[in-house]
XYZ file of C-alpha atoms in Angstrom:
90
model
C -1.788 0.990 244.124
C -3.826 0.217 247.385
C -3.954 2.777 250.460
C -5.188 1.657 253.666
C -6.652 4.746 255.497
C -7.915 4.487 259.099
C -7.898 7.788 262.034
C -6.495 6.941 265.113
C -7.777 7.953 268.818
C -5.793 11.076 270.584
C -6.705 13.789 273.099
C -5.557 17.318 273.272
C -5.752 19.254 276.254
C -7.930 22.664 275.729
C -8.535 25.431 278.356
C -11.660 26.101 279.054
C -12.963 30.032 280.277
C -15.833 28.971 282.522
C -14.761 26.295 284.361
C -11.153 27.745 284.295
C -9.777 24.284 284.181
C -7.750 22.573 280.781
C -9.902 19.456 279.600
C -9.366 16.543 277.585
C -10.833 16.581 274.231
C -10.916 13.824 271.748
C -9.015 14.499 268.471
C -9.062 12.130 265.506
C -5.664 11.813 263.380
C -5.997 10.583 259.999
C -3.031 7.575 259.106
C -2.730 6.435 255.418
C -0.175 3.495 254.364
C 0.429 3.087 250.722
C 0.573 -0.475 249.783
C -0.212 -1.957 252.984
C 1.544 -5.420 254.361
C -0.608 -7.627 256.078
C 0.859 -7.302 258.918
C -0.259 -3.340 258.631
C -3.241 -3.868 257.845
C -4.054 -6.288 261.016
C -2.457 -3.133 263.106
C -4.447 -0.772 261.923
C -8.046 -3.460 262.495
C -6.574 -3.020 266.481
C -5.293 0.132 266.105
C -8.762 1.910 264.479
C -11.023 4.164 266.088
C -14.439 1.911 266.315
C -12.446 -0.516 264.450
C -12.764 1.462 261.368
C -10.150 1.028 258.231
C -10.396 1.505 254.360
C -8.347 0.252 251.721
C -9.261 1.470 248.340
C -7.321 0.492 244.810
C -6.949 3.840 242.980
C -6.323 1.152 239.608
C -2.804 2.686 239.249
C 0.108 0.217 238.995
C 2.724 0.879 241.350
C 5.300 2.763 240.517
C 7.943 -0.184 241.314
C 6.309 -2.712 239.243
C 6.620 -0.190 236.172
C 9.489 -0.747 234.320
C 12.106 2.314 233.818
C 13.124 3.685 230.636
C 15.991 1.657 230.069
C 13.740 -1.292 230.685
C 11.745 -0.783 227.614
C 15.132 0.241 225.539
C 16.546 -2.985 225.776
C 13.362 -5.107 225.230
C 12.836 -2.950 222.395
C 16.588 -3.756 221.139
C 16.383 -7.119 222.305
C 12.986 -8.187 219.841
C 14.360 -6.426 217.151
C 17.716 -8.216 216.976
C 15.092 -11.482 217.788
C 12.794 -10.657 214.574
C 15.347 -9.788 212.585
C 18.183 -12.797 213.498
C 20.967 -10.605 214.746
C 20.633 -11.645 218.261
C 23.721 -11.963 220.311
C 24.046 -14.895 222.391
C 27.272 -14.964 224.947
């Protein structure tokens, strides 16, 4: 499964004592997309602080290209009636 990481730019406003006026700070938030479109991934080259994105491949298959339970079940039922010539056909 691929994740595209990238921080976006944001300010928060914090007081400070000795010039007893709030200031603008810079503050970094962290976005992470799991299986990025390309369309997301083009957002997030414009929408990057300093243009800055990852995407990384953790080597896991995603979990919607894994096939359920019942999946495996009837493939299972389906080559054994194959191999052994008991196969169904409607």
């Amino acid at each position: 499964m691929k994740v595209l990481t990238y921080k976006i730019e944001g300010y928060m406003s914090v007081f400070n004592p000795e010039t007893k006026e709030v200031e603008q700070q810079l503050s970094l938030a962290e976005v992470t997309i799991e299986n990025p479109s390309d369309e997301q991934i083009a957002q997030a080259a414009e929408k990057a602080y300093n243009g800055e994105y990852t995407i990384e491949d953790d080597g896991q298959p995603d979990p919607a290209d894994t096939p359920s339970q019942l999946d495996v079940i009837e493939a299972q039922v389906t080559y054994t009636a194959m191999m052994t010539d008991t196969l169904l056909e409607v």
